[in-house]
Amino acid sequence: MRIIAGTARGRKIFSVSKNLPVKPISDRIKQSVFDIIRPRITGAIMLDLFSGTGNVSLEALSRVALKTVMVDREPACLKAQRRNLEHLGFTERAKSLKGDLLAKDLNWLYAYSEGEGYDIIFMGPPYRDINNKPLCFSGPVLAKVAQAKLLAEDGIIILQHHKTETFDVPDSLEVYRVEKYGDTLVHFLRNKK
């Protein structure tokens, strides 16, 4: 894995053991998503849920996002995130936090947004567990994000999920764009106007 563009373009991203159920975003999807959100990245405060090795956050930082907050529950992922931040020189602009996004409310994440909510929230929950059983984390966590009011007024949520996974959109949000990449769908959501 490598950074695609920006100040760290072409630099390597360290991964985790292939034995873990961590599937990084593909370069194709990452490039497309960042092309779509390009005007929003500079100076943005980003929340990266199910962040894995930090691939999406690192790309955002390379493209001059102001700050990213990465949340994952897997210790090996957190270790890889911190190694990547150090390696790329982004340590001062990022937080790597341990958290089980399904276990409790997400109100505790608001404090890291500097009081205005997040400009960009990226959610890339795992599609399957270690036994290859399909997972459905998108709906529950999206509801928790909405309930905690983590999204800035003009912010966006980017939700990557398997095409067979369905979810309810909370009343306060609306889908304004959907992209399909093979077996992956990416929904772009915003606050209802």
CSV table of C-alpha atoms in Angstrom, one decimal:
chain,number,residue,atom,x,y,z
A,1,MET,CA,0.0,0.0,0.0
A,2,ARG,CA,1.2,3.5,-0.8
A,3,ILE,CA,0.0,7.1,-0.6
A,4,ILE,CA,-1.5,8.1,-3.9
A,5,ALA,CA,-1.1,11.9,-3.9
A,6,GLY,CA,0.0,14.9,-1.9
A,7,THR,CA,3.0,15.7,0.3
A,8,ALA,CA,3.7,12.0,0.9
A,9,ARG,CA,2.9,10.7,-2.6
A,10,GLY,CA,4.4,7.3,-3.3
A,11,ARG,CA,5.5,6.6,0.2
A,12,LYS,CA,4.8,3.2,1.7
A,13,ILE,CA,2.1,2.4,4.2
A,14,PHE,CA,2.9,-0.4,6.7
A,15,SER,CA,0.2,-3.1,7.0
A,16,VAL,CA,-0.8,-5.8,9.5
A,17,SER,CA,-0.6,-9.6,9.4
A,18,LYS,CA,-2.7,-11.2,6.7
A,19,ASN,CA,-4.2,-13.4,9.4
A,20,LEU,CA,-6.2,-10.5,10.7
A,21,PRO,CA,-9.6,-9.7,9.1
A,22,VAL,CA,-8.4,-6.3,7.9
A,23,LYS,CA,-9.0,-5.5,4.3
A,24,PRO,CA,-7.6,-2.1,3.3
A,25,ILE,CA,-9.5,0.1,0.8
A,26,SER,CA,-8.3,-0.6,-2.7
A,27,ASP,CA,-6.2,2.0,-4.5
A,28,ARG,CA,-8.9,2.3,-7.1
A,29,ILE,CA,-11.7,3.1,-4.6
A,30,LYS,CA,-9.4,5.4,-2.6
A,31,GLN,CA,-8.4,7.3,-5.7
A,32,SER,CA,-12.0,7.7,-6.8
A,33,VAL,CA,-13.3,8.8,-3.4
A,34,PHE,CA,-10.5,11.4,-3.0
A,35,ASP,CA,-11.2,12.7,-6.5
A,36,ILE,CA,-14.8,13.2,-5.5
A,37,ILE,CA,-14.0,14.9,-2.2
A,38,ARG,CA,-10.9,16.8,-3.4
A,39,PRO,CA,-12.4,20.3,-2.7
A,40,ARG,CA,-13.2,19.4,0.9
A,41,ILE,CA,-9.9,18.0,2.1
A,42,THR,CA,-7.6,21.0,2.6
A,43,GLY,CA,-8.0,22.1,6.2
A,44,ALA,CA,-10.6,19.4,7.0
A,45,ILE,CA,-11.0,17.7,10.4
A,46,MET,CA,-11.6,14.0,9.6
A,47,LEU,CA,-12.9,11.1,11.6
A,48,ASP,CA,-11.9,7.6,10.3
A,49,LEU,CA,-14.0,4.8,11.9
A,50,PHE,CA,-12.9,1.2,11.5
A,51,SER,CA,-9.6,2.8,10.4
A,52,GLY,CA,-7.5,-0.3,10.2
A,53,THR,CA,-3.9,0.7,9.3
A,54,GLY,CA,-5.0,4.3,8.8
A,55,ASN,CA,-4.8,4.2,5.0
A,56,VAL,CA,-7.6,6.7,4.4
A,57,SER,CA,-6.5,9.1,7.1
A,58,LEU,CA,-2.9,9.0,5.9
A,59,GLU,CA,-4.1,9.9,2.4
A,60,ALA,CA,-6.1,12.8,3.8
A,61,LEU,CA,-3.2,14.1,5.7
A,62,SER,CA,-0.9,13.8,2.7
A,63,ARG,CA,-3.6,15.9,0.9
A,64,VAL,CA,-3.3,18.6,3.6
A,65,ALA,CA,-6.3,17.7,5.9
A,66,LEU,CA,-5.8,19.7,9.1
A,67,LYS,CA,-6.3,16.7,11.4
A,68,THR,CA,-7.5,13.1,11.5
A,69,VAL,CA,-8.9,11.0,14.3
A,70,MET,CA,-8.6,7.3,13.7
A,71,VAL,CA,-10.6,4.7,15.7
A,72,ASP,CA,-10.2,0.9,15.7
A,73,ARG,CA,-10.4,-1.8,18.3
A,74,GLU,CA,-7.6,-4.1,17.0
A,75,PRO,CA,-4.3,-3.5,18.8
A,76,ALA,CA,-2.2,-4.5,15.8
A,77,CYS,CA,-4.0,-1.9,13.7
A,78,LEU,CA,-3.4,0.8,16.3
A,79,LYS,CA,0.3,-0.2,16.3
A,80,ALA,CA,0.4,0.0,12.5
A,81,GLN,CA,-1.3,3.4,12.5
A,82,ARG,CA,1.2,4.9,15.0
A,83,ARG,CA,4.1,3.4,13.0
A,84,ASN,CA,2.7,4.9,9.8
A,85,LEU,CA,2.1,8.3,11.4
A,86,GLU,CA,5.7,8.4,12.6
A,87,HIS,CA,7.1,7.1,9.3
A,88,LEU,CA,5.3,9.8,7.3
A,89,GLY,CA,5.8,12.6,9.8
A,90,PHE,CA,2.1,13.1,10.5
A,91,THR,CA,2.1,12.4,14.3
A,92,GLU,CA,1.3,16.0,15.3
A,93,ARG,CA,-1.8,16.1,13.1
A,94,ALA,CA,-3.5,12.8,14.1
A,95,LYS,CA,-4.9,10.8,16.9
A,96,SER,CA,-5.0,7.0,17.0
A,97,LEU,CA,-7.6,5.8,19.4
A,98,LYS,CA,-8.8,2.4,20.6
A,99,GLY,CA,-12.5,2.0,20.6
A,100,ASP,CA,-15.2,-0.6,20.0
A,101,LEU,CA,-17.6,1.4,17.9
A,102,LEU,CA,-20.5,-1.1,18.5
A,103,ALA,CA,-20.1,-1.3,22.3
A,104,LYS,CA,-21.2,2.2,23.4
A,105,ASP,CA,-22.3,5.6,22.3
A,106,LEU,CA,-19.9,7.8,20.3
A,107,ASN,CA,-20.3,11.0,22.2
A,108,TRP,CA,-16.8,10.7,23.5
A,109,LEU,CA,-15.4,11.4,20.0
A,110,TYR,CA,-17.0,14.9,19.7
A,111,ALA,CA,-14.2,16.4,21.9
A,112,TYR,CA,-11.6,15.5,19.3
A,113,SER,CA,-13.4,17.5,16.6
A,114,GLU,CA,-12.4,20.8,18.2
A,115,GLY,CA,-16.0,21.6,19.0
A,116,GLU,CA,-17.6,22.0,15.6
A,117,GLY,CA,-18.0,18.4,14.5
A,118,TYR,CA,-16.1,16.6,11.8
A,119,ASP,CA,-15.9,17.9,8.2
A,120,ILE,CA,-15.4,14.4,6.8
A,121,ILE,CA,-16.3,11.1,8.5
A,122,PHE,CA,-15.1,8.0,6.7
A,123,MET,CA,-16.6,4.6,7.6
A,124,GLY,CA,-15.1,1.4,6.2
A,125,PRO,CA,-16.4,-1.4,8.4
A,126,PRO,CA,-15.2,-4.9,7.7
A,127,TYR,CA,-17.4,-6.9,5.3
A,128,ARG,CA,-16.7,-10.3,7.0
A,129,ASP,CA,-15.3,-11.8,10.2
A,130,ILE,CA,-12.4,-14.2,10.5
A,131,ASN,CA,-14.8,-17.1,9.8
A,132,ASN,CA,-16.0,-15.4,6.6
A,133,LYS,CA,-19.4,-14.6,8.1
A,134,PRO,CA,-21.0,-11.5,6.6
A,135,LEU,CA,-21.0,-8.5,9.0
A,136,CYS,CA,-23.5,-5.6,9.1
A,137,PHE,CA,-21.9,-2.8,11.1
A,138,SER,CA,-22.8,0.1,8.8
A,139,GLY,CA,-26.3,0.7,10.0
A,140,PRO,CA,-25.7,0.6,13.8
A,141,VAL,CA,-22.6,2.8,13.6
A,142,LEU,CA,-24.2,5.3,11.2
A,143,ALA,CA,-27.0,5.6,13.7
A,144,LYS,CA,-24.5,6.2,16.5
A,145,VAL,CA,-22.7,8.9,14.5
A,146,ALA,CA,-26.0,10.7,13.9
A,147,GLN,CA,-27.1,10.4,17.5
A,148,ALA,CA,-23.8,11.8,18.8
A,149,LYS,CA,-24.1,14.7,16.2
A,150,LEU,CA,-20.5,14.1,15.1
A,151,LEU,CA,-20.9,15.6,11.6
A,152,ALA,CA,-20.2,19.3,11.1
A,153,GLU,CA,-23.1,21.3,9.7
A,154,ASP,CA,-21.7,21.2,6.1
A,155,GLY,CA,-19.8,17.9,6.6
A,156,ILE,CA,-20.1,14.7,4.7
A,157,ILE,CA,-20.0,11.0,5.6
A,158,ILE,CA,-18.4,8.5,3.3
A,159,LEU,CA,-19.6,4.9,3.9
A,160,GLN,CA,-17.9,2.0,2.2
A,161,HIS,CA,-19.7,-1.3,2.5
A,162,HIS,CA,-20.4,-4.6,0.7
A,163,LYS,CA,-23.1,-4.4,-1.9
A,164,THR,CA,-25.3,-6.9,-0.1
A,165,GLU,CA,-25.3,-5.0,3.2
A,166,THR,CA,-28.3,-2.8,3.7
A,167,PHE,CA,-28.8,-0.1,6.3
A,168,ASP,CA,-31.3,2.6,7.3
A,169,VAL,CA,-30.4,6.2,6.9
A,170,PRO,CA,-31.0,8.2,10.1
A,171,ASP,CA,-33.7,10.9,9.8
A,172,SER,CA,-31.1,13.7,10.2
A,173,LEU,CA,-29.1,12.5,7.2
A,174,GLU,CA,-29.6,12.1,3.4
A,175,VAL,CA,-27.7,10.2,0.8
A,176,TYR,CA,-26.6,12.5,-2.0
A,177,ARG,CA,-24.4,10.2,-4.1
A,178,VAL,CA,-23.7,6.5,-4.5
A,179,GLU,CA,-20.7,4.9,-6.3
A,180,LYS,CA,-20.3,1.2,-7.2
A,181,TYR,CA,-16.9,-0.6,-7.5
A,182,GLY,CA,-17.4,-4.3,-8.1
A,183,ASP,CA,-18.8,-5.8,-4.9
A,184,THR,CA,-18.4,-2.5,-3.0
A,185,LEU,CA,-20.8,0.4,-2.7
A,186,VAL,CA,-19.8,3.9,-1.4
A,187,HIS,CA,-22.6,6.1,-0.1
A,188,PHE,CA,-22.0,9.8,0.4
A,189,LEU,CA,-24.3,11.3,3.0
A,190,ARG,CA,-24.8,14.8,4.5
A,191,ASN,CA,-27.1,16.5,7.0
A,192,LYS,CA,-30.6,17.2,5.7
A,193,LYS,CA,-31.0,20.8,4.7
